[in-house]
Coordinates of C-alpha atoms and ligand atoms in Angstrom, one line a residue:
S1 CA 203.4 164.6 67.2
R2 CA 206.2 163.5 64.9
Q3 CA 204.5 160.1 64.5
N4 CA 201.5 161.8 62.8
R5 CA 203.8 163.0 60.1
V6 CA 205.3 159.7 59.1
R7 CA 204.1 157.8 56.1
N8 CA 205.3 154.3 55.3
F9 CA 204.6 153.1 51.8
S10 CA 205.7 150.8 48.9
I11 CA 205.2 151.2 45.2
I12 CA 203.6 148.2 43.5
A13 CA 203.2 147.7 39.7
H14 CA 203.4 145.2 36.9
I15 CA 207.0 145.1 35.6
D16 CA 207.9 148.0 33.3
H17 CA 205.0 150.2 34.4
G18 CA 207.4 152.7 35.9
K19 CA 208.0 151.9 39.5
S20 CA 211.7 152.6 39.5
T21 CA 211.3 155.7 37.5
L22 CA 208.7 157.0 39.8
A23 CA 210.8 156.2 42.9
D24 CA 213.7 158.2 41.3
R25 CA 211.4 161.1 40.7
L26 CA 210.0 161.1 44.2
I27 CA 213.6 161.2 45.6
E28 CA 214.4 164.1 43.3
E29 CA 211.3 166.1 44.3
T30 CA 211.9 165.7 48.0
G31 CA 214.7 166.3 50.4
L32 CA 216.5 163.5 52.1
L33 CA 217.0 165.2 55.4
T34 CA 214.8 167.4 57.6
E35 CA 215.7 171.0 58.0
R36 CA 217.0 170.3 61.5
E37 CA 219.0 167.3 60.4
M38 CA 220.6 169.2 57.6
K39 CA 222.1 171.6 60.1
E40 CA 223.9 168.8 61.8
Q41 CA 226.3 168.0 59.0
I42 CA 225.4 164.5 58.7
L43 CA 227.0 164.3 55.3
D44 CA 230.4 163.5 56.8
N45 CA 229.0 160.3 58.1
M46 CA 227.9 159.3 54.7
D47 CA 231.3 159.9 53.2
L48 CA 232.8 157.7 55.9
E49 CA 230.5 155.0 54.9
R50 CA 231.4 155.4 51.3
E51 CA 235.1 155.1 52.1
R52 CA 234.6 152.0 54.0
G53 CA 233.0 150.6 51.0
I54 CA 229.8 149.5 52.7
T55 CA 227.2 148.2 50.3
I56 CA 224.4 150.7 50.3
K57 CA 221.1 149.2 49.6
L58 CA 218.9 151.5 47.7
Q59 CA 215.8 149.6 48.4
T60 CA 214.6 151.6 51.4
T61 CA 214.8 155.4 51.4
R62 CA 213.5 158.0 53.7
L63 CA 212.2 161.2 52.0
V64 CA 211.3 164.5 53.6
Y65 CA 208.5 166.3 52.0
K66 CA 207.2 169.7 52.8
A67 CA 203.5 169.4 52.0
K68 CA 201.0 172.0 50.9
D69 CA 199.7 172.1 54.5
G70 CA 203.0 173.6 55.5
N71 CA 204.2 170.6 57.5
E72 CA 207.3 168.5 56.9
Y73 CA 206.4 164.8 56.4
I74 CA 208.8 161.8 56.6
L75 CA 208.0 159.4 53.8
N76 CA 209.6 156.0 54.1
L77 CA 209.7 154.3 50.7
I78 CA 210.1 150.6 50.9
D79 CA 210.9 148.9 47.6
T80 CA 209.4 145.7 46.5
P81 CA 210.5 143.3 43.7
G82 CA 208.1 143.2 40.8
H83 CA 208.1 139.6 39.5
V84 CA 205.9 136.6 39.8
D85 CA 208.6 134.7 41.6
F86 CA 208.7 137.2 44.5
N87 CA 205.2 137.4 45.9
Y88 CA 206.7 136.4 49.2
E89 CA 209.2 139.2 49.1
V90 CA 206.5 141.7 48.1
S91 CA 204.4 140.8 51.1
R92 CA 207.2 141.1 53.5
S93 CA 208.0 144.7 52.3
L94 CA 204.3 145.5 52.4
A95 CA 204.1 144.3 56.0
A96 CA 206.2 147.3 57.0
C97 CA 203.9 149.8 55.4
E98 CA 200.4 151.4 55.8
G99 CA 199.9 152.2 52.2
A100 CA 200.9 151.4 48.6
L101 CA 201.1 153.3 45.4
L102 CA 199.7 151.3 42.6
V103 CA 201.3 152.3 39.3
V104 CA 199.4 151.5 36.2
D105 CA 200.8 152.1 32.7
A106 CA 198.5 154.5 30.8
A107 CA 198.9 152.5 27.6
Q108 CA 199.0 148.9 28.9
G109 CA 196.4 149.1 31.6
I110 CA 196.0 146.4 34.3
E111 CA 198.2 143.3 33.9
A112 CA 198.5 140.0 35.7
Q113 CA 201.1 141.3 38.2
T114 CA 199.1 144.5 38.8
L115 CA 196.3 142.3 40.2
A116 CA 198.6 139.9 42.0
N117 CA 200.2 142.9 43.8
V118 CA 196.8 144.4 44.7
Y119 CA 195.7 141.2 46.3
L120 CA 198.9 141.1 48.4
A121 CA 198.4 144.7 49.5
L122 CA 194.8 144.0 50.4
D123 CA 196.0 141.0 52.5
Q124 CA 198.0 143.5 54.5
D125 CA 195.1 145.9 54.8
L126 CA 197.0 148.7 53.1
E127 CA 195.5 151.9 51.7
I128 CA 196.0 151.6 48.0
I129 CA 196.6 154.7 45.9
P130 CA 196.2 154.2 42.2
V131 CA 198.4 156.3 39.9
I132 CA 198.3 156.3 36.1
N133 CA 201.8 156.7 34.7
K134 CA 203.2 157.4 31.2
I135 CA 200.5 159.9 30.2
D136 CA 203.1 161.4 27.9
L137 CA 202.9 158.4 25.6
P138 CA 201.0 159.0 22.3
S139 CA 199.2 155.6 23.0
A140 CA 198.2 156.7 26.5
R141 CA 194.5 156.2 27.2
P142 CA 194.1 157.5 30.8
E143 CA 190.3 157.7 30.8
E144 CA 189.9 154.1 29.7
I145 CA 192.5 152.9 32.2
K146 CA 190.7 154.9 35.0
K147 CA 187.5 153.0 34.2
E148 CA 189.4 149.7 34.1
I149 CA 190.9 150.3 37.5
E150 CA 187.4 151.2 38.9
D151 CA 185.7 148.2 37.3
V152 CA 188.3 145.5 37.7
I153 CA 189.9 146.5 41.0
G154 CA 187.2 148.6 42.5
L155 CA 189.3 151.5 43.6
D156 CA 188.0 155.1 43.5
C157 CA 189.7 157.0 40.6
S158 CA 187.9 160.3 40.9
D159 CA 191.1 162.2 41.8
I160 CA 193.7 159.7 40.6
P161 CA 197.1 161.3 39.8
L162 CA 197.8 161.2 36.1
I163 CA 201.5 161.4 35.8
S164 CA 204.6 161.0 33.7
A165 CA 207.4 159.7 35.9
K166 CA 209.8 160.1 33.0
E167 CA 208.9 163.7 32.2
G168 CA 208.3 164.6 35.8
I169 CA 204.7 165.6 35.3
N170 CA 202.3 165.8 38.3
I171 CA 204.6 164.2 40.7
E172 CA 203.4 166.6 43.4
D173 CA 199.9 165.1 43.2
V174 CA 201.4 161.7 44.1
L175 CA 203.2 163.2 47.1
E176 CA 200.1 165.0 48.3
S177 CA 198.0 161.8 47.9
I178 CA 200.6 159.9 50.1
V179 CA 200.3 162.5 52.8
Q180 CA 196.6 162.8 52.7
K181 CA 195.5 159.2 52.1
I182 CA 198.0 156.9 53.8
P183 CA 197.3 156.7 57.5
A184 CA 200.0 157.7 59.9
P185 CA 201.5 154.6 61.7
K186 CA 199.8 153.6 65.0
G187 CA 201.7 152.2 67.9
D188 CA 202.8 153.4 71.3
S189 CA 206.5 154.4 71.7
G190 CA 206.3 153.7 75.4
A191 CA 205.1 150.1 75.0
P192 CA 207.4 147.1 75.1
L193 CA 209.5 147.0 71.9
K194 CA 208.2 145.1 68.9
A195 CA 210.2 145.6 65.7
L196 CA 209.7 143.6 62.5
I197 CA 212.9 142.6 60.6
F198 CA 211.9 143.0 56.9
D199 CA 215.3 142.8 55.4
S200 CA 218.9 142.4 56.4
F201 CA 222.4 142.1 55.1
Y202 CA 225.8 141.2 56.3
D203 CA 229.1 143.0 56.1
S204 CA 232.3 142.1 57.9
Y205 CA 232.6 145.5 59.8
K206 CA 229.3 145.7 61.5
G207 CA 228.0 142.2 61.2
V208 CA 224.4 141.9 60.4
T209 CA 222.4 145.0 59.7
A210 CA 218.7 144.4 60.2
Y211 CA 216.1 146.6 58.4
I212 CA 213.3 147.1 60.8
R213 CA 209.9 148.6 61.1
V214 CA 209.3 149.6 64.7
V215 CA 205.7 148.7 65.5
E216 CA 205.6 149.3 69.2
G217 CA 208.1 150.9 71.6
T218 CA 211.5 152.5 71.1
I219 CA 214.9 151.1 70.2
K220 CA 218.2 152.9 70.9
P221 CA 221.9 152.2 71.2
G222 CA 222.9 150.4 74.5
M223 CA 219.6 148.6 74.7
K224 CA 219.6 144.9 75.3
I225 CA 217.4 143.3 72.7
K226 CA 216.1 139.8 72.2
M227 CA 215.2 138.0 68.9
M228 CA 211.9 136.4 69.6
A229 CA 212.3 133.4 67.3
T230 CA 215.7 132.3 68.8
D231 CA 215.7 134.0 72.2
K232 CA 219.3 135.2 71.4
E233 CA 220.2 138.5 73.1
F234 CA 222.4 141.3 71.8
E235 CA 223.3 144.9 72.7
V236 CA 222.3 147.5 70.2
S237 CA 225.3 149.3 68.9
E238 CA 223.6 151.6 66.4
V239 CA 220.2 152.6 65.0
G240 CA 219.7 154.8 62.0
I241 CA 217.7 155.8 58.9
F242 CA 218.3 155.4 55.2
T243 CA 218.9 158.5 53.1
P244 CA 219.4 156.0 51.3
S245 CA 222.9 155.5 52.8
Q246 CA 222.8 154.7 56.5
V247 CA 222.7 157.7 58.9
P248 CA 222.8 157.0 62.6
V249 CA 220.1 158.5 64.8
D250 CA 219.5 158.6 68.6
E251 CA 216.5 156.3 68.6
L252 CA 213.8 154.8 66.4
R253 CA 210.2 155.0 67.7
A254 CA 206.9 153.3 67.0
G255 CA 206.1 153.9 63.3
D256 CA 209.7 154.4 62.2
V257 CA 211.5 152.5 59.6
G258 CA 215.3 152.2 59.9
Y259 CA 218.1 149.8 60.7
V260 CA 219.8 148.4 63.7
T261 CA 223.2 146.8 64.2
A262 CA 224.1 144.9 67.4
S263 CA 227.3 143.0 66.6
I264 CA 225.3 140.1 65.3
K265 CA 227.9 137.9 63.8
N266 CA 225.8 134.9 62.8
V267 CA 223.5 135.6 60.0
R268 CA 221.0 133.1 61.3
D269 CA 220.4 135.2 64.4
A270 CA 218.6 138.0 62.6
R271 CA 216.1 136.3 60.5
V272 CA 213.9 138.2 58.2
G273 CA 210.3 138.0 59.5
D274 CA 211.4 137.8 63.2
T275 CA 210.4 140.2 65.9
I276 CA 213.0 142.1 67.9
T277 CA 212.0 142.9 71.5
E278 CA 213.6 144.4 74.6
A279 CA 215.4 141.7 76.7
D280 CA 214.4 143.3 80.1
R281 CA 210.9 144.2 79.1
P282 CA 209.9 141.7 76.4
A283 CA 206.6 141.9 74.4
N284 CA 204.4 138.9 75.2
K285 CA 204.0 137.8 71.7
P286 CA 205.8 138.4 68.4
L287 CA 204.3 140.1 65.4
P288 CA 202.7 137.8 62.9
G289 CA 205.7 136.7 60.8
Y290 CA 205.6 135.8 57.2
K291 CA 203.8 132.9 55.7
K292 CA 206.4 130.2 55.4
V293 CA 207.4 129.9 51.8
T294 CA 208.2 126.7 50.1
P295 CA 210.6 126.6 47.2
M296 CA 209.1 125.4 44.0
V297 CA 212.2 124.9 41.8
Y298 CA 215.3 123.1 42.7
C299 CA 218.7 122.7 41.1
G300 CA 222.2 121.5 42.0
V301 CA 224.8 124.2 42.6
Y302 CA 228.4 122.9 42.4
P303 CA 231.8 124.6 42.7
A304 CA 233.4 124.8 39.3
E305 CA 236.8 123.2 38.8
G306 CA 239.3 124.6 41.4
E307 CA 236.6 126.4 43.4
D308 CA 236.3 125.6 47.1
F309 CA 233.2 123.9 48.4
N310 CA 233.4 125.9 51.6
N311 CA 233.4 129.2 49.8
V312 CA 230.1 128.3 48.1
K313 CA 228.7 127.2 51.4
D314 CA 229.6 130.5 53.1
A315 CA 228.1 132.5 50.3
L316 CA 224.9 130.5 50.3
E317 CA 224.6 131.0 54.0
K318 CA 225.0 134.8 53.6
L319 CA 222.5 135.0 50.9
Q320 CA 220.0 133.0 52.9
V321 CA 220.0 135.5 55.8
N322 CA 217.8 138.0 53.9
D323 CA 216.3 135.5 51.6
A324 CA 214.4 132.9 53.7
A325 CA 213.0 131.5 50.4
L326 CA 216.4 130.1 49.5
T327 CA 217.1 126.7 50.8
F328 CA 220.1 124.4 50.4
E329 CA 221.5 121.2 51.5
P330 CA 224.7 119.3 50.6
E331 CA 224.5 116.7 47.9
T332 CA 227.0 114.8 45.8
S333 CA 227.0 114.1 42.1
A334 CA 229.0 111.4 40.4
A335 CA 229.8 113.9 37.6
L336 CA 230.3 117.1 39.6
G337 CA 231.5 116.0 43.1
F338 CA 230.4 117.8 46.3
G339 CA 227.8 120.6 46.0
F340 CA 224.4 121.7 47.1
R341 CA 220.8 121.1 46.2
C342 CA 219.2 124.5 46.3
G343 CA 215.5 125.4 46.4
F344 CA 214.1 128.6 44.8
L345 CA 210.7 130.3 44.4
G346 CA 211.0 130.2 40.6
L347 CA 213.4 130.4 37.7
L348 CA 214.1 134.1 38.0
H349 CA 214.9 133.6 41.7
M350 CA 217.3 130.8 40.7
E351 CA 219.0 133.0 38.1
I352 CA 219.4 135.9 40.5
I353 CA 221.0 133.7 43.1
Q354 CA 223.4 132.2 40.5
E355 CA 224.3 135.7 39.4
R356 CA 224.9 136.9 42.9
L357 CA 227.1 133.9 43.7
E358 CA 229.2 134.8 40.7
R359 CA 229.2 138.6 41.0
E360 CA 229.1 139.4 44.7
F361 CA 231.0 136.4 45.9
D362 CA 233.3 136.0 42.9
L363 CA 232.6 132.3 42.7
N364 CA 232.7 130.0 39.7
I365 CA 229.8 127.6 39.9
I366 CA 228.0 125.1 37.8
T367 CA 224.3 124.6 38.0
T368 CA 222.3 121.6 37.0
A369 CA 218.9 121.5 35.2
P370 CA 216.1 122.8 37.4
S371 CA 213.5 120.4 38.7
V372 CA 210.3 120.6 40.6
I373 CA 209.3 118.3 43.5
Y374 CA 207.7 115.1 42.4
K375 CA 205.7 112.8 44.7
I376 CA 206.4 109.1 44.2
K377 CA 204.1 106.4 45.5
K378 CA 206.2 103.3 45.8
K379 CA 204.9 99.8 45.5
D380 CA 205.8 99.1 49.2
G381 CA 203.3 101.9 50.1
E382 CA 205.9 104.5 51.0
I383 CA 205.5 108.1 49.5
I384 CA 208.6 110.0 48.8
N385 CA 209.4 113.5 47.5
I386 CA 212.0 113.8 44.8
Q387 CA 213.7 117.1 44.0
N388 CA 216.7 115.5 42.3
P389 CA 216.0 113.3 39.3
T390 CA 219.0 111.1 40.2
N391 CA 217.2 110.0 43.4
L392 CA 214.3 108.5 41.5
P393 CA 213.8 104.9 42.5
P394 CA 213.9 102.2 39.8
L395 CA 210.7 102.1 37.7
T396 CA 210.0 98.6 39.0
E397 CA 209.5 100.0 42.5
I398 CA 207.2 102.8 41.5
E399 CA 203.4 102.5 41.7
Y400 CA 202.8 106.0 40.3
M401 CA 204.2 109.5 40.3
E402 CA 202.6 112.9 40.8
E403 CA 203.7 116.3 39.6
P404 CA 202.8 119.9 40.8
I405 CA 200.2 121.8 38.9
V406 CA 199.8 125.6 39.0
E407 CA 196.8 127.7 38.4
S408 CA 197.9 130.4 36.0
S409 CA 196.3 133.5 34.6
I410 CA 197.6 135.0 31.4
M411 CA 196.5 138.4 30.3
A412 CA 196.9 139.6 26.7
P413 CA 195.3 141.5 23.9
K414 CA 192.6 139.3 22.3
E415 CA 194.5 138.9 19.0
Y416 CA 197.0 136.6 20.8
V417 CA 194.5 134.2 22.2
G418 CA 195.3 131.7 19.4
P419 CA 199.0 131.6 19.9
I420 CA 198.6 131.5 23.7
M421 CA 196.3 128.5 23.5
E422 CA 198.6 126.7 21.2
L423 CA 201.5 127.3 23.6
C424 CA 199.5 126.2 26.6
Q425 CA 198.3 123.1 24.8
A426 CA 201.8 122.2 23.8
R427 CA 202.8 122.6 27.5
R428 CA 200.1 120.2 28.6
G429 CA 197.8 122.9 29.9
T430 CA 194.1 122.6 30.7
L431 CA 192.0 125.7 29.9
K432 CA 189.7 126.5 32.9
N433 CA 188.1 129.6 31.5
M434 CA 188.6 132.8 29.5
E435 CA 187.1 136.2 30.2
Y436 CA 187.2 139.6 28.7
L437 CA 188.7 142.4 30.8
D438 CA 187.5 145.0 28.3
Q439 CA 186.8 145.1 24.6
T440 CA 190.4 144.5 23.7
R441 CA 191.9 142.3 26.4
V442 CA 191.4 138.8 27.8
V443 CA 192.4 136.7 30.7
L444 CA 193.0 133.0 30.2
H445 CA 193.0 130.7 33.2
Y446 CA 195.0 127.6 32.6
D447 CA 196.1 124.8 34.8
L448 CA 199.7 124.0 33.8
P449 CA 202.2 121.5 35.1
L450 CA 204.9 123.4 36.9
N451 CA 207.7 121.5 35.2
E452 CA 206.5 123.0 31.9
V453 CA 206.3 126.5 33.3
I454 CA 209.9 126.4 34.6
Y455 CA 211.0 125.2 31.2
D456 CA 211.3 128.5 29.4
F457 CA 207.5 129.0 29.4
F458 CA 207.7 132.7 30.2
D459 CA 210.1 133.5 27.3
A460 CA 208.0 131.4 24.9
L461 CA 204.9 133.3 26.0
K462 CA 206.6 136.7 25.5
S463 CA 207.8 135.8 22.1
K464 CA 204.5 134.5 20.9
T465 CA 202.7 137.6 22.0
K466 CA 205.3 140.2 21.1
G467 CA 205.8 140.9 24.8
F468 CA 202.2 141.8 25.4
A469 CA 201.1 138.9 27.5
S470 CA 201.6 138.8 31.3
L471 CA 201.6 135.8 33.5
D472 CA 200.9 135.1 37.2
Y473 CA 200.6 131.7 38.8
E474 CA 200.3 129.9 42.0
L475 CA 200.6 126.3 43.2
K476 CA 197.3 124.4 43.0
G477 CA 198.3 120.9 44.0
Y478 CA 199.6 117.5 42.8
E479 CA 198.2 115.3 40.0
R480 CA 199.1 111.9 38.8
S481 CA 201.2 111.9 35.6
D482 CA 203.0 109.6 33.3
L483 CA 206.6 110.7 34.0
V484 CA 209.9 109.2 33.1
K485 CA 213.6 110.0 33.8
L486 CA 215.6 111.1 30.8
D487 CA 219.3 110.4 31.1
I488 CA 222.0 112.0 29.0
L489 CA 225.1 109.9 28.2
I490 CA 228.3 111.6 27.1
N491 CA 230.8 109.2 25.7
K492 CA 228.7 106.3 26.9
E493 CA 228.6 107.5 30.5
V494 CA 225.5 108.8 32.2
V495 CA 226.1 112.3 33.4
D496 CA 223.8 112.5 36.5
A497 CA 223.9 116.3 36.4
F498 CA 222.0 116.3 33.1
S499 CA 219.2 113.9 34.1
I500 CA 215.7 115.3 34.1
I501 CA 212.2 114.1 34.8
V502 CA 209.8 114.7 31.9
H503 CA 206.4 113.6 30.7
R504 CA 206.7 110.5 28.6
E505 CA 205.2 112.2 25.6
K506 CA 207.9 115.0 25.8
A507 CA 210.8 112.7 26.4
Y508 CA 211.7 112.1 22.8
E509 CA 211.6 115.8 21.8
R510 CA 213.5 117.0 24.9
G511 CA 216.1 114.3 24.5
R512 CA 216.7 115.3 20.9
S513 CA 216.9 119.0 21.7
I514 CA 219.4 118.5 24.6
A515 CA 221.6 116.2 22.5
E516 CA 221.6 118.8 19.7
K517 CA 222.5 121.6 22.2
L518 CA 225.3 119.6 23.7
K519 CA 226.7 118.8 20.3
E520 CA 226.9 122.5 19.7
T521 CA 228.5 123.4 23.0
I522 CA 231.0 120.6 23.6
P523 CA 234.3 121.3 21.8
R524 CA 235.9 118.8 19.5
H525 CA 238.3 116.4 21.1
L526 CA 240.9 114.0 19.7
F527 CA 238.2 111.4 19.5
A528 CA 234.6 111.3 18.5
I529 CA 232.1 111.8 21.4
P530 CA 228.7 110.2 21.2
I531 CA 225.9 112.1 23.0
Q532 CA 222.8 110.1 23.7
A533 CA 219.5 110.6 25.5
A534 CA 218.0 107.6 27.1
I535 CA 215.0 106.4 29.0
G536 CA 216.3 103.5 31.0
S537 CA 218.2 101.4 28.5
K538 CA 216.3 102.8 25.5
I539 CA 218.2 105.4 23.5
V540 CA 215.7 108.1 22.2
A541 CA 218.2 110.5 20.6
R542 CA 221.8 110.5 19.5
E543 CA 224.3 113.0 18.2
T544 CA 228.1 112.9 17.7
V545 CA 230.7 115.5 18.3
K546 CA 233.2 114.7 15.6
A547 CA 236.9 114.2 16.3
L548 CA 239.3 117.0 15.4
R549 CA 240.7 116.5 11.9
K550 CA 244.5 115.8 11.5
D551 CA 245.3 119.0 9.7
V552 CA 243.9 121.1 12.5
L553 CA 246.1 119.3 14.9
A554 CA 249.1 119.8 12.7
K555 CA 248.6 123.5 13.1
C556 CA 249.0 123.1 16.9
Y557 CA 252.1 121.1 16.9
G558 CA 254.0 122.4 14.0
G559 CA 255.0 126.0 13.4
D560 CA 256.9 128.5 15.4
V561 CA 257.2 128.6 19.2
S562 CA 255.3 131.9 19.8
R563 CA 252.2 130.8 18.0
K564 CA 252.3 127.5 19.9
K565 CA 252.4 129.5 23.1
K566 CA 249.6 131.6 22.1
L567 CA 247.5 128.6 21.3
L568 CA 248.3 127.1 24.7
Q569 CA 247.4 130.3 26.5
K570 CA 244.1 130.4 24.7
Q571 CA 243.4 126.8 25.6
K572 CA 244.1 127.6 29.2
E573 CA 241.7 130.5 29.3
G574 CA 239.0 128.4 27.6
K575 CA 239.6 125.7 30.2
K576 CA 238.7 127.9 33.1
R577 CA 235.0 127.1 32.9
M578 CA 235.4 123.5 31.7
R579 CA 234.4 120.5 33.6
Q580 CA 236.1 117.2 33.1
L581 CA 233.5 114.4 32.7
G582 CA 235.4 111.2 32.3
N583 CA 237.8 112.1 29.5
V584 CA 235.5 114.7 28.0
E585 CA 235.8 118.4 28.8
V586 CA 232.4 120.0 29.0
P587 CA 232.0 123.8 29.2
Q588 CA 229.8 125.4 31.8
E589 CA 227.7 126.8 29.0
A590 CA 226.5 123.3 28.2
F591 CA 224.8 123.0 31.6
L592 CA 222.8 126.1 30.9
S593 CA 222.0 125.3 27.3
V594 CA 219.9 122.4 28.2
L595 CA 217.4 124.7 29.9
K596 CA 216.4 126.7 26.8
F597 CA 213.8 125.6 24.5
D598 CA 213.8 127.5 21.2
Ligands
LIG601 P1 209.6 149.2 36.6 O1 209.9 147.8 36.0 O2 208.1 149.2 37.0 O3 210.5 149.6 37.7 O4 209.7 150.2 35.4 P2 210.8 151.3 35.1 O5 210.7 152.4 36.0 O6 212.1 150.6 35.0 O7 210.3 151.8 33.7 C1 210.2 150.9 32.6 C2 210.4 151.7 31.3 O8 209.3 152.6 31.1 C3 211.6 152.5 31.2 O9 212.1 152.4 29.9 C4 211.2 153.9 31.6 O10 212.1 154.8 31.0 C5 209.8 153.9 31.0 N1 209.0 154.9 31.7 C6 208.8 155.0 33.0 N2 207.9 156.0 33.3 C7 207.6 156.6 32.1 C8 206.8 157.6 31.7 O11 206.1 158.3 32.5 N3 206.6 157.9 30.3 C9 207.3 157.1 29.4 N4 207.1 157.4 28.1 N5 208.1 156.1 29.7 C10 208.3 155.8 31.0
LIG602 MG1 212.3 148.6 38.3

């Protein structure tokens, strides 16, 4: 049957080991349509989509491969993100598959995220096919890496494909392994419908498009469907496949991967992780959804000057539909006005959301320093969670504070052990143990406070190890800690958006570094601007932005008219991203500069 010739798989790898390059190569070496489909001139459809300017997601692609056994196979490649922040996203992609290609760099070998991804794939009971990539590199050592994969992960490497994704070497071995080793999807096309939503996006023409894996039953246009989490019902308007643009088909059956649209206008009605069933013949229970993820890092997101609060709200709502890990709620800041406190999986997740708000939604936003969640035990016995330093109760009301600790593993060549230990020590880490992976590489297990990790830790690690170290971490729990709130005063006024919670021993150093950075980024005004860092009423650092000198001013106000105009124009452009705090103009850059350590 057709179902026997479907293979659903993901590619997992440590970053830079060649996942994207291999995906491109697989697409190149296969067709995107079956022989029958090609006759039906589906290409017109794709053009139409292009004209309408629908965003085509490249993440999921259906490939058609004519295998050595003479049969045509349908391979659904479901992409996964490859970063420590996104374990949750990886597992949701993996839930739609039966197998995973594990790409390992022939020169680098196993790294922290290689292992983390393997664990996620094992959690989903996937067939894992190891592949050694970059065999063209002079530094490639495929035989050693083979042994490493066998010893460390325990996968059989007797017929492992040795490939170069870049040079297109031995790609067919990979395709044959997929066909031979990954099981065909199970599931009964005649059973009541169960389809897992593993991704979705919104556009104003079709409403929500849900990316689905049909696990049981069949879904087709005209069918009344029900979302099992919300009980909301819709009529299917279209189902289709990805080539990677959307191509409508008559139906999707058990085992298939594709999309469904059903005039779903509210992004909340097609949640990633939910199960779609048939309204008239519902399944009795939904598929196991995803483990609920809790954000680890929070920051304030505020509309920049002149930007509408509601536009930011709409954009966040739309991003949230396919990113359940993003949370937000309204908050107000004395300095920045109305905005949102947003929760993220980690710093990269935060940066990506910021960038998407600016690029995809064309919004100007200002973000505040990231914070983790602190637990505060108050003297009256109450325990509260704080994600915004501004909400910290007065010290006199606090009995003690706790901060989140992560268990981290850092892999690196052994010559970097010294610098890594130095860094972890400086970041208040506790060494748990250290083990050798092979003769040249070690794994260090450190417990680290999360607030040190989100503070530029990854960049610092990379620079101390020339890029050779890799990092993975997960939340361990909370520990008591001597924390204080560090306030920043600009022109004698506390700017709440700059406040951070830090360990007491770090407060002086951080205060000084922030004051220095702000001094560099805040432009000169007509008056001198003191910048201070303070714990309570105690000033721990101080800098001054000097006043503009008179002769500089003379240039602005004397001279010919055209030059004056030019200067004014320039000033106007520069102002776009400024924020008025009291009578001081602070550029958006300043809010970002406080995050970087260097
Ligand atoms: P990803 O982060 O896992 O998606 O990795 P990419 O596919 O983006 O590849 C990372 C880098 O490795 C890029 O510069 C690629 O050109 C390079 N690369 C990928 N495959 C090969 C290969 O087979 N040989 C060599 N020499 N370089 C490769
Ligand atoms: Mg990539």
